PDB file of C-alpha atoms in Angstrom:
ATOM      1  CA  MET A   1       0.000   0.000   0.000  1.00  0.00           C
ATOM      2  CA  SER A   2       1.423   3.343  -0.988  1.00  0.00           C
ATOM      3  CA  VAL A   3       1.762   6.230   1.415  1.00  0.00           C
ATOM      4  CA  LEU A   4      -0.472   8.320  -0.847  1.00  0.00           C
ATOM      5  CA  HIS A   5      -3.339   5.807  -0.646  1.00  0.00           C
ATOM      6  CA  LEU A   6      -2.916   5.438   3.113  1.00  0.00           C
ATOM      7  CA  THR A   7      -2.847   9.192   3.717  1.00  0.00           C
ATOM      8  CA  ALA A   8      -5.824   9.875   1.454  1.00  0.00           C
ATOM      9  CA  ALA A   9      -7.828   7.038   3.027  1.00  0.00           C
ATOM     10  CA  VAL A  10      -7.177   8.162   6.598  1.00  0.00           C
ATOM     11  CA  LEU A  11      -7.834  11.835   5.818  1.00  0.00           C
ATOM     12  CA  ALA A  12     -11.070  11.045   3.959  1.00  0.00           C
ATOM     13  CA  ALA A  13     -12.260   8.775   6.789  1.00  0.00           C
ATOM     14  CA  THR A  14     -11.427  11.388   9.417  1.00  0.00           C
ATOM     15  CA  ALA A  15     -13.137  14.190   7.495  1.00  0.00           C
ATOM     16  CA  GLY A  16     -16.190  12.017   6.793  1.00  0.00           C
ATOM     17  CA  VAL A  17     -16.566  10.947  10.409  1.00  0.00           C
ATOM     18  CA  ALA A  18     -16.010  14.553  11.547  1.00  0.00           C
ATOM     19  CA  LEU A  19     -18.825  15.781   9.287  1.00  0.00           C
ATOM     20  CA  LEU A  20     -21.214  13.023  10.361  1.00  0.00           C
ATOM     21  CA  HIS A  21     -20.335  13.448  14.031  1.00  0.00           C
ATOM     22  CA  GLY A  22     -20.697  17.217  13.828  1.00  0.00           C
ATOM     23  CA  ALA A  23     -24.097  16.900  12.176  1.00  0.00           C
ATOM     24  CA  TRP A  24     -25.180  14.304  14.739  1.00  0.00           C
ATOM     25  CA  ARG A  25     -24.090  16.499  17.663  1.00  0.00           C
ATOM     26  CA  ARG A  26     -25.712  19.491  15.933  1.00  0.00           C
ATOM     27  CA  ARG A  27     -22.472  21.433  15.943  1.00  0.00           C
ATOM     28  CA  LEU A  28     -22.670  22.187  12.231  1.00  0.00           C
ATOM     29  CA  PRO A  29     -25.165  24.512  10.566  1.00  0.00           C
ATOM     30  CA  ARG A  30     -28.507  22.891   9.854  1.00  0.00           C
ATOM     31  CA  ALA A  31     -27.790  22.598   6.154  1.00  0.00           C
ATOM     32  CA  TRP A  32     -28.290  19.601   3.918  1.00  0.00           C
ATOM     33  CA  LEU A  33     -24.607  19.361   3.008  1.00  0.00           C
ATOM     34  CA  PRO A  34     -22.704  17.799   5.987  1.00  0.00           C
ATOM     35  CA  VAL A  35     -24.385  14.390   6.043  1.00  0.00           C
ATOM     36  CA  PRO A  36     -24.137  13.527   2.313  1.00  0.00           C
ATOM     37  CA  ALA A  37     -20.630  14.982   2.206  1.00  0.00           C
ATOM     38  CA  GLY A  38     -19.629  12.843   5.187  1.00  0.00           C
ATOM     39  CA  TRP A  39     -20.950   9.658   3.598  1.00  0.00           C
ATOM     40  CA  THR A  40     -19.283  10.568   0.298  1.00  0.00           C
ATOM     41  CA  LEU A  41     -15.955  11.021   2.066  1.00  0.00           C
ATOM     42  CA  LEU A  42     -16.374   7.656   3.810  1.00  0.00           C
ATOM     43  CA  GLY A  43     -17.016   6.085   0.407  1.00  0.00           C
ATOM     44  CA  ALA A  44     -13.917   7.792  -0.973  1.00  0.00           C
ATOM     45  CA  SER A  45     -11.929   6.507   1.986  1.00  0.00           C
ATOM     46  CA  ALA A  46     -13.099   2.964   1.261  1.00  0.00           C
ATOM     47  CA  TRP A  47     -12.135   3.416  -2.387  1.00  0.00           C
ATOM     48  CA  PHE A  48      -8.619   4.533  -1.391  1.00  0.00           C
ATOM     49  CA  TRP A  49      -8.271   1.539   0.944  1.00  0.00           C
ATOM     50  CA  VAL A  50      -9.380  -0.870  -1.789  1.00  0.00           C
ATOM     51  CA  ALA A  51      -7.137   0.802  -4.384  1.00  0.00           C
ATOM     52  CA  GLY A  52      -4.168   0.579  -2.063  1.00  0.00           C
ATOM     53  CA  ALA A  53      -4.641  -2.813  -0.412  1.00  0.00           C
ATOM     54  CA  GLY A  54      -6.906  -4.700  -2.820  1.00  0.00           C
ATOM     55  CA  ALA A  55     -10.516  -5.699  -2.336  1.00  0.00           C
ATOM     56  CA  GLU A  56      -9.721  -8.513   0.101  1.00  0.00           C
ATOM     57  CA  PHE A  57      -8.033  -6.328   2.688  1.00  0.00           C
ATOM     58  CA  GLY A  58      -9.188  -2.879   1.603  1.00  0.00           C
ATOM     59  CA  VAL A  59     -12.800  -3.316   2.691  1.00  0.00           C
ATOM     60  CA  THR A  60     -11.707  -4.671   6.065  1.00  0.00           C
ATOM     61  CA  LEU A  61      -9.204  -1.871   6.570  1.00  0.00           C
ATOM     62  CA  ALA A  62     -11.789   0.737   5.561  1.00  0.00           C
ATOM     63  CA  LEU A  63     -14.307  -0.546   8.103  1.00  0.00           C
ATOM     64  CA  LEU A  64     -11.672  -0.893  10.803  1.00  0.00           C
ATOM     65  CA  ALA A  65     -10.146   2.554  10.241  1.00  0.00           C
ATOM     66  CA  THR A  66     -13.542   4.264  10.092  1.00  0.00           C
ATOM     67  CA  SER A  67     -14.612   2.537  13.305  1.00  0.00           C
ATOM     68  CA  LEU A  68     -11.424   3.556  15.088  1.00  0.00           C
ATOM     69  CA  VAL A  69     -11.776   7.170  13.960  1.00  0.00           C
ATOM     70  CA  ALA A  70     -15.420   7.206  15.088  1.00  0.00           C
ATOM     71  CA  TRP A  71     -14.441   5.807  18.499  1.00  0.00           C
ATOM     72  CA  LEU A  72     -11.845   8.550  18.835  1.00  0.00           C
ATOM     73  CA  PHE A  73     -14.552  11.168  18.287  1.00  0.00           C
ATOM     74  CA  VAL A  74     -16.819   9.478  20.841  1.00  0.00           C
ATOM     75  CA  TRP A  75     -13.954   9.257  23.338  1.00  0.00           C
ATOM     76  CA  GLN A  76     -13.182  12.943  22.813  1.00  0.00           C
ATOM     77  CA  ASP A  77     -16.823  13.817  23.589  1.00  0.00           C
ATOM     78  CA  ARG A  78     -16.629  11.758  26.767  1.00  0.00           C
ATOM     79  CA  GLN A  79     -13.532  13.647  27.859  1.00  0.00           C
ATOM     80  CA  ARG A  80     -15.297  16.975  27.243  1.00  0.00           C
ATOM     81  CA  ARG A  81     -18.311  15.951  29.299  1.00  0.00           C
ATOM     82  CA  GLU A  82     -16.179  14.853  32.228  1.00  0.00           C
ATOM     83  CA  ARG A  83     -14.378  18.206  32.210  1.00  0.00           C
ATOM     84  CA  ARG A  84     -17.657  20.104  32.279  1.00  0.00           C
ATOM     85  CA  GLY A  85     -18.584  18.389  35.530  1.00  0.00           C
ATOM     86  CA  ARG A  86     -22.032  17.408  34.415  1.00  0.00           C
ATOM     87  CA  GLN A  87     -24.299  16.524  37.314  1.00  0.00           C
ATOM     88  CA  ASP A  88     -26.013  13.164  37.271  1.00  0.00           C
ATOM     89  CA  THR A  89     -29.634  12.992  38.295  1.00  0.00           C
ATOM     90  CA  ALA A  90     -31.161  10.162  40.244  1.00  0.00           C
ATOM     91  CA  PRO A  91     -32.851   7.504  38.109  1.00  0.00           C
ATOM     92  CA  LYS A  92     -36.618   7.725  37.881  1.00  0.00           C
ATOM     93  CA  VAL A  93     -38.810   4.888  39.052  1.00  0.00           C
ATOM     94  CA  ALA A  94     -40.824   3.448  36.186  1.00  0.00           C
ATOM     95  CA  ASP A  95     -44.584   3.642  36.432  1.00  0.00           C
ATOM     96  CA  GLY A  96     -47.030   0.981  35.218  1.00  0.00           C
ATOM     97  CA  ARG A  97     -47.545   2.537  31.795  1.00  0.00           C
ATOM     98  CA  SER A  98     -43.820   2.726  31.164  1.00  0.00           C
ATOM     99  CA  LEU A  99     -43.411  -0.928  32.125  1.00  0.00           C
ATOM    100  CA  ALA A 100     -46.222  -1.945  29.762  1.00  0.00           C
ATOM    101  CA  GLU A 101     -44.715   0.090  26.922  1.00  0.00           C
ATOM    102  CA  HIS A 102     -41.313  -1.488  27.474  1.00  0.00           C
ATOM    103  CA  ALA A 103     -42.841  -4.978  27.629  1.00  0.00           C
ATOM    104  CA  LEU A 104     -44.553  -4.321  24.276  1.00  0.00           C
ATOM    105  CA  LEU A 105     -41.287  -3.000  22.894  1.00  0.00           C
ATOM    106  CA  PHE A 106     -39.481  -6.155  24.048  1.00  0.00           C
ATOM    107  CA  VAL A 107     -42.075  -8.353  22.322  1.00  0.00           C
ATOM    108  CA  LEU A 108     -41.673  -6.296  19.140  1.00  0.00           C
ATOM    109  CA  VAL A 109     -37.886  -6.297  19.142  1.00  0.00           C
ATOM    110  CA  VAL A 110     -37.101  -9.857  20.164  1.00  0.00           C
ATOM    111  CA  PRO A 111     -39.671 -12.494  19.144  1.00  0.00           C
ATOM    112  CA  LEU A 112     -41.740 -10.679  16.500  1.00  0.00           C
ATOM    113  CA  ALA A 113     -38.757  -9.152  14.708  1.00  0.00           C
ATOM    114  CA  ALA A 114     -36.904 -12.483  14.870  1.00  0.00           C
ATOM    115  CA  VAL A 115     -39.817 -14.483  13.458  1.00  0.00           C
ATOM    116  CA  ALA A 116     -40.508 -11.927  10.734  1.00  0.00           C
ATOM    117  CA  SER A 117     -36.864 -11.735   9.684  1.00  0.00           C
ATOM    118  CA  ALA A 118     -36.497 -15.527   9.690  1.00  0.00           C
ATOM    119  CA  LEU A 119     -39.614 -16.051   7.574  1.00  0.00           C
ATOM    120  CA  VAL A 120     -38.826 -13.239   5.124  1.00  0.00           C
ATOM    121  CA  SER A 121     -35.206 -14.341   4.661  1.00  0.00           C
ATOM    122  CA  THR A 122     -36.294 -17.966   4.174  1.00  0.00           C
ATOM    123  CA  ALA A 123     -38.902 -16.894   1.616  1.00  0.00           C
ATOM    124  CA  LEU A 124     -36.261 -14.822  -0.153  1.00  0.00           C
ATOM    125  CA  SER A 125     -33.866 -17.768  -0.286  1.00  0.00           C
ATOM    126  CA  LEU A 126     -36.580 -20.003  -1.739  1.00  0.00           C
ATOM    127  CA  ALA A 127     -37.255 -17.448  -4.476  1.00  0.00           C
ATOM    128  CA  LEU A 128     -33.610 -17.417  -5.567  1.00  0.00           C
ATOM    129  CA  PRO A 129     -32.371 -19.917  -8.159  1.00  0.00           C
ATOM    130  CA  VAL A 130     -29.640 -21.366  -5.913  1.00  0.00           C
ATOM    131  CA  SER A 131     -28.836 -24.749  -4.417  1.00  0.00           C
ATOM    132  CA  GLU A 132     -30.156 -25.754  -1.009  1.00  0.00           C
ATOM    133  CA  VAL A 133     -26.809 -25.108   0.669  1.00  0.00           C
ATOM    134  CA  ASP A 134     -26.548 -21.658  -0.906  1.00  0.00           C
ATOM    135  CA  ALA A 135     -30.113 -20.917   0.206  1.00  0.00           C
ATOM    136  CA  MET A 136     -29.109 -21.720   3.795  1.00  0.00           C
ATOM    137  CA  VAL A 137     -26.166 -19.356   3.501  1.00  0.00           C
ATOM    138  CA  VAL A 138     -28.490 -16.623   2.212  1.00  0.00           C
ATOM    139  CA  VAL A 139     -30.787 -17.139   5.205  1.00  0.00           C
ATOM    140  CA  LEU A 140     -27.860 -17.066   7.626  1.00  0.00           C
ATOM    141  CA  ALA A 141     -26.502 -13.878   6.057  1.00  0.00           C
ATOM    142  CA  VAL A 142     -29.760 -11.974   5.560  1.00  0.00           C
ATOM    143  CA  MET A 143     -31.705 -12.915   8.704  1.00  0.00           C
ATOM    144  CA  PRO A 144     -29.499 -11.106  11.274  1.00  0.00           C
ATOM    145  CA  VAL A 145     -29.444  -7.972   9.121  1.00  0.00           C
ATOM    146  CA  LEU A 146     -33.232  -7.964   8.793  1.00  0.00           C
ATOM    147  CA  TRP A 147     -33.619  -8.679  12.505  1.00  0.00           C
ATOM    148  CA  GLY A 148     -31.353  -5.777  13.399  1.00  0.00           C
ATOM    149  CA  ALA A 149     -33.155  -3.421  11.023  1.00  0.00           C
ATOM    150  CA  ALA A 150     -36.557  -4.519  12.336  1.00  0.00           C
ATOM    151  CA  ALA A 151     -35.415  -4.152  15.949  1.00  0.00           C
ATOM    152  CA  TRP A 152     -34.009  -0.692  15.254  1.00  0.00           C
ATOM    153  CA  TRP A 153     -37.217   0.384  13.532  1.00  0.00           C
ATOM    154  CA  SER A 154     -39.312  -0.942  16.422  1.00  0.00           C
ATOM    155  CA  VAL A 155     -37.275   1.046  18.925  1.00  0.00           C
ATOM    156  CA  ALA A 156     -36.941   4.211  16.824  1.00  0.00           C
ATOM    157  CA  ASP A 157     -40.543   4.599  15.675  1.00  0.00           C
ATOM    158  CA  PRO A 158     -42.609   6.765  18.046  1.00  0.00           C
ATOM    159  CA  ARG A 159     -45.716   4.735  17.185  1.00  0.00           C
ATOM    160  CA  PRO A 160     -45.024   1.090  18.114  1.00  0.00           C
ATOM    161  CA  LEU A 161     -48.092  -0.245  16.307  1.00  0.00           C
ATOM    162  CA  ARG A 162     -46.723   0.734  12.899  1.00  0.00           C
ATOM    163  CA  PRO A 163     -43.659  -1.574  13.039  1.00  0.00           C
ATOM    164  CA  ALA A 164     -45.750  -4.238  14.786  1.00  0.00           C
ATOM    165  CA  ALA A 165     -48.239  -4.265  11.914  1.00  0.00           C
ATOM    166  CA  ALA A 166     -45.521  -4.258   9.262  1.00  0.00           C
ATOM    167  CA  LEU A 167     -43.585  -7.060  10.977  1.00  0.00           C
ATOM    168  CA  THR A 168     -46.741  -9.145  11.352  1.00  0.00           C
ATOM    169  CA  ILE A 169     -47.636  -8.656   7.680  1.00  0.00           C
ATOM    170  CA  GLY A 170     -44.056  -9.487   6.666  1.00  0.00           C
ATOM    171  CA  ALA A 171     -44.092 -12.642   8.793  1.00  0.00           C
ATOM    172  CA  LEU A 172     -47.429 -13.737   7.343  1.00  0.00           C
ATOM    173  CA  ALA A 173     -46.272 -13.037   3.780  1.00  0.00           C
ATOM    174  CA  GLY A 174     -43.076 -15.006   4.379  1.00  0.00           C
ATOM    175  CA  ALA A 175     -45.038 -17.916   5.835  1.00  0.00           C
ATOM    176  CA  VAL A 176     -47.418 -17.940   2.859  1.00  0.00           C
ATOM    177  CA  ILE A 177     -44.520 -17.908   0.375  1.00  0.00           C
ATOM    178  CA  ILE A 178     -42.755 -20.731   2.224  1.00  0.00           C
ATOM    179  CA  HIS A 179     -45.801 -22.995   2.443  1.00  0.00           C
ATOM    180  CA  VAL A 180     -47.218 -22.379  -1.042  1.00  0.00           C
TER     181      VAL A 180
END
């Protein structure tokens, strides 16, 4: 790997993470530019890594370097907060409604999202023209990604019934495709 590729990759990753982190922390102006520019720089960083180290190692190095740079930004924020002397408040005791909402959220995130992602990924693998072994690999690769995305959506959506309905419909559609 040449020094030029290494330098360009690290600088692009650092600038991309800085733009994304600044937009996330709302330290940058509320313009549309920082987020797409940050992702573009991360893509350029990955391209430099692949150009310098080859596809086999370049993708791994790009992900590793970007993660390390992001952790450095998070660590720097932690150091700033400790210096400010932020006061911690006592934890609040959960009331009955909060417990019920969190129980519903648990049911959405763990069993319903898991079942929906398993059924959808299995239905997808059956629709592909691949051997049985390759279909199993597709299920094993796609199911955790779908489960994570479904869990994130269930937690992030302010209306929990929307992801619950979509996950239930997805699970039913997957089951119908599998058994038909």
